[in-house]
Short mmCIF file of C-alpha atoms in Angstrom, two decimals:
data_model
loop_
_atom_site.label_atom_id
_atom_site.label_comp_id
_atom_site.label_asym_id
_atom_site.label_seq_id
_atom_site.Cartn_x
_atom_site.Cartn_y
_atom_site.Cartn_z
CA MET U 1 -33.47 -51.90 20.41
CA ILE U 2 -30.02 -50.22 20.15
CA PHE U 3 -29.67 -48.03 23.29
CA ARG U 4 -28.62 -44.48 22.51
CA LYS U 5 -27.98 -41.84 25.12
CA GLY U 6 -30.49 -39.07 24.93
CA ILE U 7 -33.30 -41.02 23.15
CA ARG U 8 -36.55 -40.46 25.22
CA PRO U 9 -40.06 -41.81 24.47
CA ASP U 10 -41.03 -38.33 23.33
CA HIS U 11 -38.27 -38.50 20.70
CA LEU U 12 -39.59 -41.86 19.49
CA ASN U 13 -43.26 -40.62 19.42
CA LEU U 14 -42.13 -37.63 17.31
CA LEU U 15 -40.34 -40.07 15.01
CA TYR U 16 -43.40 -42.16 14.54
CA ARG U 17 -45.56 -39.09 13.88
CA GLN U 18 -42.94 -37.94 11.23
CA LEU U 19 -42.89 -41.35 9.59
CA GLY U 20 -46.63 -41.40 9.48
CA ALA U 21 -46.92 -37.94 7.94
CA MET U 22 -44.29 -38.78 5.26
CA THR U 23 -45.83 -42.16 4.24
CA ALA U 24 -49.23 -40.39 4.21
CA SER U 25 -47.87 -38.21 1.46
CA GLY U 26 -46.93 -41.26 -0.62
CA MET U 27 -43.29 -41.51 0.38
CA ARG U 28 -41.84 -45.01 0.75
CA VAL U 29 -40.27 -45.97 4.08
CA GLU U 30 -36.81 -45.98 2.59
CA GLU U 31 -37.21 -42.41 1.31
CA ALA U 32 -38.75 -41.27 4.64
CA ILE U 33 -35.75 -42.57 6.56
CA LYS U 34 -33.31 -40.89 4.19
CA THR U 35 -35.20 -37.50 4.46
CA LEU U 36 -35.29 -37.71 8.23
CA ALA U 37 -31.63 -38.57 8.39
CA GLU U 38 -30.86 -35.36 6.38
CA GLU U 39 -33.39 -32.99 7.89
CA ALA U 40 -34.19 -34.04 11.43
CA ASP U 41 -33.79 -31.03 13.88
CA ASP U 42 -33.47 -33.11 17.03
CA SER U 43 -29.95 -34.42 17.34
CA PRO U 44 -30.85 -37.63 19.25
CA VAL U 45 -33.55 -38.53 16.59
CA ARG U 46 -31.04 -37.51 13.77
CA GLY U 47 -28.42 -39.96 15.24
CA LEU U 48 -30.99 -42.75 15.55
CA VAL U 49 -32.35 -42.26 11.96
CA THR U 50 -28.82 -41.87 10.53
CA ALA U 51 -27.97 -45.36 11.99
CA MET U 52 -31.02 -46.75 10.26
CA GLN U 53 -30.13 -45.05 6.99
CA LYS U 54 -26.55 -46.60 7.16
CA ASP U 55 -28.19 -50.12 7.59
CA VAL U 56 -30.34 -49.46 4.56
CA GLU U 57 -27.25 -48.32 2.57
CA ARG U 58 -25.57 -51.58 3.56
CA GLY U 59 -28.26 -53.54 2.02
CA THR U 60 -30.69 -54.08 4.99
CA SER U 61 -34.30 -53.68 4.34
CA ALA U 62 -36.08 -50.61 5.67
CA GLY U 63 -38.30 -52.88 7.72
CA GLU U 64 -35.33 -54.75 9.33
CA ALA U 65 -33.63 -51.37 10.02
CA LEU U 66 -36.74 -50.04 11.81
CA ALA U 67 -37.37 -53.21 13.77
CA SER U 68 -33.71 -53.41 14.98
CA HIS U 69 -33.56 -49.80 16.20
CA LEU U 70 -37.13 -49.15 17.44
CA VAL U 71 -38.40 -51.07 20.52
CA HIS U 72 -42.03 -50.74 19.61
CA LEU U 73 -41.40 -52.45 16.18
CA ARG U 74 -39.39 -55.41 17.50
CA GLY U 75 -40.99 -58.63 16.50
CA LEU U 76 -42.53 -57.31 13.41
CA PRO U 77 -41.74 -59.13 10.19
CA PRO U 78 -39.99 -56.86 7.58
CA THR U 79 -42.83 -57.60 4.98
CA VAL U 80 -45.14 -55.40 7.07
CA PHE U 81 -43.23 -52.30 5.70
CA SER U 82 -43.91 -53.22 2.18
CA LYS U 83 -47.61 -52.40 2.62
CA ASP U 84 -49.16 -49.45 0.77
CA THR U 85 -48.21 -45.92 2.12
CA ASN U 86 -51.79 -45.24 3.43
CA THR U 87 -51.72 -48.46 5.53
CA LEU U 88 -48.24 -47.67 6.91
CA SER U 89 -49.30 -44.05 7.72
CA ARG U 90 -52.17 -45.35 9.85
CA PHE U 91 -49.85 -48.03 11.34
CA PHE U 92 -47.24 -45.34 12.39
CA GLY U 93 -50.01 -43.14 13.78
CA ASP U 94 -51.35 -46.03 15.86
CA ILE U 95 -47.86 -46.81 17.09
CA ALA U 96 -47.43 -43.27 18.19
CA GLU U 97 -50.72 -43.23 19.96
CA PHE U 98 -50.09 -46.48 21.72
CA SER U 99 -46.62 -45.20 22.78
CA GLU U 100 -47.99 -41.99 24.04
CA LYS U 101 -50.75 -43.73 26.09
CA ARG U 102 -48.32 -46.17 27.65
CA GLN U 103 -45.86 -43.31 28.45
CA ALA U 104 -48.72 -41.28 30.08
CA LEU U 105 -49.59 -44.34 32.30
CA ARG U 106 -46.00 -44.89 33.24
CA ARG U 107 -45.61 -41.15 34.09
CA PHE U 108 -48.52 -41.25 36.30
CA MET U 109 -47.39 -44.45 37.98
CA ALA U 110 -43.97 -42.82 38.50
CA LEU U 111 -45.32 -39.52 39.94
CA SER U 112 -47.55 -41.35 42.39
CA PHE U 113 -44.43 -42.98 43.88
CA VAL U 114 -42.80 -39.58 44.61
CA TYR U 115 -44.58 -39.11 47.97
CA PRO U 116 -43.94 -42.64 49.21
CA ALA U 117 -40.36 -42.34 48.14
CA LEU U 118 -39.91 -39.03 50.05
CA VAL U 119 -41.41 -40.63 53.15
CA ALA U 120 -38.99 -43.46 52.81
CA VAL U 121 -36.05 -41.20 52.55
CA VAL U 122 -37.15 -39.25 55.60
CA LEU U 123 -37.69 -42.48 57.45
CA LEU U 124 -34.13 -43.75 56.65
CA PHE U 125 -32.62 -40.38 57.60
CA VAL U 126 -34.55 -40.19 60.99
CA VAL U 127 -33.82 -43.86 61.92
CA THR U 128 -30.14 -43.39 60.95
CA MET U 129 -29.78 -40.28 63.14
CA LEU U 130 -31.60 -42.04 66.08
CA MET U 131 -29.37 -45.11 65.80
CA VAL U 132 -26.10 -43.34 65.31
CA ILE U 133 -26.53 -40.32 67.68
CA VAL U 134 -29.50 -40.65 70.08
CA VAL U 135 -29.49 -44.36 70.92
CA PRO U 136 -25.81 -44.62 71.91
CA MET U 137 -26.05 -41.63 74.13
CA LEU U 138 -29.05 -43.11 75.98
CA ALA U 139 -27.44 -46.59 76.12
CA SER U 140 -24.39 -45.23 77.92
CA MET U 141 -26.75 -43.67 80.51
CA PHE U 142 -28.62 -46.95 80.92
CA SER U 143 -25.41 -48.88 81.48
CA ASP U 144 -24.91 -47.03 84.72
CA MET U 145 -28.27 -47.91 86.03
CA GLY U 146 -27.47 -51.42 87.03
CA GLN U 147 -30.89 -52.76 86.06
CA ALA U 148 -31.94 -55.21 83.48
CA LEU U 149 -33.23 -53.30 80.39
CA PRO U 150 -36.59 -54.14 78.79
CA LEU U 151 -36.57 -56.31 75.65
CA PRO U 152 -37.59 -53.55 73.19
CA THR U 153 -34.75 -51.36 74.63
CA ARG U 154 -32.18 -54.18 74.13
CA MET U 155 -33.36 -54.77 70.65
CA VAL U 156 -33.07 -51.06 69.69
CA ILE U 157 -29.54 -50.92 71.28
CA ALA U 158 -28.51 -54.02 69.39
CA MET U 159 -29.67 -52.58 66.11
CA SER U 160 -27.75 -49.41 66.91
CA GLY U 161 -24.64 -51.51 67.48
CA LEU U 162 -25.17 -52.99 63.96
CA PHE U 163 -25.20 -49.47 62.53
CA TRP U 164 -21.99 -48.59 64.32
CA GLY U 165 -20.50 -51.88 63.14
CA GLY U 166 -20.95 -51.01 59.49
CA GLY U 167 -24.65 -51.96 59.19
CA ALA U 168 -25.53 -48.47 57.97
CA LEU U 169 -23.43 -49.29 54.79
CA LEU U 170 -26.12 -51.79 53.88
CA ILE U 171 -28.44 -48.87 52.82
CA PRO U 172 -26.23 -47.47 50.04
CA VAL U 173 -25.22 -50.99 48.99
CA GLY U 174 -28.90 -51.85 48.74
CA VAL U 175 -29.65 -48.82 46.74
CA VAL U 176 -26.93 -49.58 44.30
CA ALA U 177 -27.90 -53.20 44.06
CA LEU U 178 -31.49 -52.15 43.20
CA ILE U 179 -30.21 -49.71 40.50
CA LEU U 180 -28.21 -52.57 39.00
CA ILE U 181 -31.21 -54.82 39.00
CA LEU U 182 -33.32 -52.14 37.34
CA LEU U 183 -30.60 -51.81 34.57
CA TYR U 184 -29.65 -55.38 34.03
CA LYS U 185 -31.90 -57.90 35.67
CA LYS U 186 -35.36 -56.45 35.54
CA ILE U 187 -36.90 -60.00 35.46
CA TRP U 188 -35.90 -60.30 39.15
CA LEU U 189 -37.89 -57.24 40.00
CA TYR U 190 -40.87 -58.25 37.85
CA THR U 191 -40.82 -61.68 39.37
CA ALA U 192 -40.71 -60.32 42.91
CA ALA U 193 -43.56 -57.86 42.07
CA ASP U 194 -45.66 -60.88 40.85
CA LYS U 195 -45.54 -62.27 44.33
CA ILE U 196 -47.43 -59.30 45.75
CA PRO U 197 -51.05 -59.61 45.05
CA LEU U 198 -52.02 -55.99 44.19
CA LEU U 199 -48.81 -55.38 42.20
CA ARG U 200 -49.25 -58.64 40.29
CA THR U 201 -52.67 -57.60 39.23
CA VAL U 202 -51.57 -54.18 38.11
CA ASN U 203 -48.45 -55.48 36.23
CA ARG U 204 -50.25 -58.28 34.46
CA LYS U 205 -53.02 -55.85 33.18
CA ILE U 206 -50.51 -53.42 32.00
CA ALA U 207 -48.49 -56.07 30.23
CA GLY U 208 -51.72 -57.55 28.87
CA ALA U 209 -52.76 -54.21 27.50
CA GLU U 210 -49.51 -53.79 25.80
CA LEU U 211 -49.74 -57.28 24.25
CA PHE U 212 -53.30 -56.95 22.96
CA ARG U 213 -52.66 -53.52 21.50
CA ASN U 214 -49.62 -54.92 19.46
CA LEU U 215 -51.60 -58.02 18.47
CA ALA U 216 -54.34 -55.66 17.24
CA LEU U 217 -51.74 -53.76 15.12
CA MET U 218 -50.34 -56.95 13.74
CA THR U 219 -53.80 -58.47 12.79
CA LYS U 220 -54.68 -55.08 11.27
CA LEU U 221 -51.74 -55.39 8.91
CA ASP U 222 -52.84 -58.99 8.02
CA VAL U 223 -49.65 -60.61 9.49
CA PRO U 224 -50.15 -64.41 9.59
CA SER U 225 -50.96 -65.80 12.93
CA GLU U 226 -47.84 -67.99 12.96
CA GLN U 227 -45.59 -64.92 12.78
CA VAL U 228 -47.64 -63.07 15.28
CA LEU U 229 -47.41 -65.94 17.79
CA SER U 230 -43.69 -66.43 17.31
CA ALA U 231 -43.13 -62.79 18.03
CA ALA U 232 -45.71 -62.37 20.90
CA ALA U 233 -42.99 -62.33 23.70
CA ALA U 234 -41.30 -59.45 21.99
CA PHE U 235 -44.40 -57.21 22.32
CA VAL U 236 -44.23 -56.71 26.08
CA THR U 237 -41.66 -54.91 28.19
CA ASN U 238 -42.44 -56.92 31.43
CA ASP U 239 -39.73 -59.50 31.34
CA TYR U 240 -41.64 -61.92 33.61
CA TYR U 241 -44.79 -61.67 31.38
CA ALA U 242 -42.63 -62.20 28.34
CA MET U 243 -40.95 -65.33 29.83
CA ARG U 244 -44.49 -66.88 30.53
CA LEU U 245 -45.46 -65.87 26.92
CA LYS U 246 -42.42 -67.76 25.46
CA ASP U 247 -43.75 -70.88 27.30
CA ILE U 248 -47.31 -70.42 26.17
CA ALA U 249 -47.27 -69.12 22.67
CA PRO U 250 -45.57 -72.25 20.92
CA LYS U 251 -48.54 -74.31 22.05
CA CYS U 252 -51.11 -72.17 20.36
CA ARG U 253 -52.41 -72.16 16.75
CA THR U 254 -54.46 -68.91 16.74
CA ILE U 255 -54.44 -65.65 18.64
CA ALA U 256 -57.66 -66.65 20.32
CA ASP U 257 -55.96 -69.84 21.56
CA LEU U 258 -53.19 -67.66 23.00
CA VAL U 259 -55.51 -65.38 24.88
CA THR U 260 -57.49 -68.43 26.24
CA ARG U 261 -54.34 -70.02 27.58
CA LEU U 262 -53.26 -66.65 29.11
CA ARG U 263 -56.63 -66.49 30.87
CA GLN U 264 -56.12 -70.06 32.12
CA ALA U 265 -52.74 -69.01 33.52
CA GLY U 266 -54.24 -65.98 35.14
CA LEU U 267 -52.50 -63.55 32.76
CA ALA U 268 -55.66 -62.24 31.04
CA PRO U 269 -59.26 -61.48 32.08
CA ALA U 270 -61.99 -64.01 31.12
CA LEU U 271 -63.90 -61.12 29.39
CA VAL U 272 -61.04 -60.44 27.03
CA SER U 273 -60.78 -64.14 26.09
CA HIS U 274 -64.54 -64.30 25.18
CA ALA U 275 -64.31 -60.95 23.21
CA VAL U 276 -61.24 -62.19 21.21
CA ARG U 277 -62.89 -65.42 20.35
CA ALA U 278 -66.02 -63.72 19.26
CA GLY U 279 -63.96 -61.23 17.20
CA GLU U 280 -62.07 -64.10 15.54
CA ARG U 281 -65.37 -65.79 14.51
CA SER U 282 -66.91 -62.59 13.20
CA GLY U 283 -63.82 -61.36 11.29
CA THR U 284 -63.34 -58.31 13.65
CA LEU U 285 -60.31 -59.69 15.61
CA SER U 286 -58.22 -56.60 15.35
CA GLU U 287 -61.01 -54.40 16.63
CA ALA U 288 -61.74 -56.87 19.46
CA LEU U 289 -58.02 -56.87 20.45
CA HIS U 290 -57.86 -53.13 20.42
CA GLU U 291 -61.00 -52.69 22.58
CA SER U 292 -59.72 -55.37 24.88
CA ALA U 293 -56.41 -53.37 25.25
CA ARG U 294 -58.40 -50.25 26.09
CA PHE U 295 -60.52 -52.08 28.64
CA VAL U 296 -57.54 -53.75 30.29
CA GLU U 297 -55.57 -50.49 30.34
CA HIS U 298 -58.46 -48.51 31.95
CA ASP U 299 -58.83 -51.45 34.46
CA ALA U 300 -55.18 -51.31 35.23
CA GLU U 301 -55.48 -47.67 36.04
CA LYS U 302 -58.43 -48.17 38.39
CA THR U 303 -56.58 -50.98 40.15
CA TYR U 304 -53.45 -48.88 40.52
CA ASN U 305 -55.37 -45.89 41.91
CA ARG U 306 -56.77 -48.31 44.64
CA PHE U 307 -53.19 -49.43 45.30
CA VAL U 308 -51.99 -45.77 45.62
CA VAL U 309 -54.87 -44.91 47.95
CA LEU U 310 -53.63 -47.72 50.25
CA LEU U 311 -50.05 -46.98 49.82
CA TYR U 312 -50.05 -43.29 50.93
CA PRO U 313 -51.56 -43.97 54.47
CA LEU U 314 -49.38 -47.12 54.90
CA THR U 315 -46.24 -45.11 54.39
CA ILE U 316 -47.21 -42.68 57.14
CA ILE U 317 -48.26 -45.56 59.45
CA LEU U 318 -44.87 -47.16 58.79
CA LEU U 319 -42.96 -43.99 59.53
CA GLY U 320 -44.86 -43.50 62.69
CA ALA U 321 -44.51 -47.12 63.85
CA VAL U 322 -40.78 -47.42 63.31
CA VAL U 323 -39.93 -44.07 64.88
CA GLY U 324 -42.48 -44.52 67.66
CA PHE U 325 -41.12 -48.01 68.55
CA ILE U 326 -37.62 -46.60 68.86
CA VAL U 327 -38.61 -43.65 70.96
CA ILE U 328 -40.96 -45.70 73.25
CA ALA U 329 -38.27 -48.48 73.61
CA MET U 330 -35.55 -45.87 74.78
CA TYR U 331 -37.95 -44.20 77.09
CA MET U 332 -39.13 -47.48 78.94
CA PRO U 333 -36.00 -47.58 81.19
CA ILE U 334 -36.68 -43.95 82.14
CA PHE U 335 -40.17 -44.89 83.08
CA MET U 336 -38.96 -47.86 85.10
CA VAL U 337 -36.53 -45.58 87.08
CA GLY U 338 -39.44 -43.22 87.71
CA ALA U 339 -41.66 -45.89 88.89
CA VAL U 340 -38.96 -47.31 91.32
CA ALA U 341 -38.08 -43.76 92.63
CA GLY U 342 -41.86 -43.15 93.12
#
């Protein structure tokens, strides 16, 4: 996909809906692109469609222009877009529906992290203030006591020294590094998430639903299995899952074989494997894949809800534990002095 500033998922969903409406009226894809380039009201969409129109004018097929600019169409063979207009209309409608569902799930996941993120910010602020202001003041008082300090107190004072020695700079550096990873090396993040049991389960189910829904669209358009399998890794946005697909897909002859191997690798539920094999035997493979995607997507939401239910109290416990440890550690020498004086 060509990255363009200002292009949001909502813009793409609108574009798919517009392409679906135009092809439903009997308009060819080339004509639909030209019309949208001339009449699109939304400037980001107009810029995107204009780029596709320029590709078509240079001799690129409409299918290649769409697949090169739209992330949801990558991996699709250009011959798909030579289908009859009714088929293409349903296809664009399915793409829009799929994109909207995925965006809704991602929005829900992002919003559920707002509270833990706020707690994390508060925790960092409180710990920084304690380490930079409170702990050094108390440490100077304890140095005049002439007594050995408890181990927790020495640990906190040592950490405070790290903050004063530039350790606090590690926080913004870490934030910048995380942003760079999110932008350029997402596979590191996906690989790390795959090491955490609950996140691994959620991410694999979401990526699986994405794959199965795209496979359903491809088989519905009668795309040959060889082309579907060769493009399988392009159907998912999870880079780790895509990397595993690149290893598995070349060893498969049919879509059912692919799903079976994914199940053996722990990347797909056993129920989906059985459903896809049954669908392939009965000639309803597209329907089986579509229902499998719905099932896995729903299951991913349930699993993620359980994760969020655990995450909220854990963030509060972490906040209390860290701040409580620092406060108790710094009060221990005061308690010792009181005990000696008593």
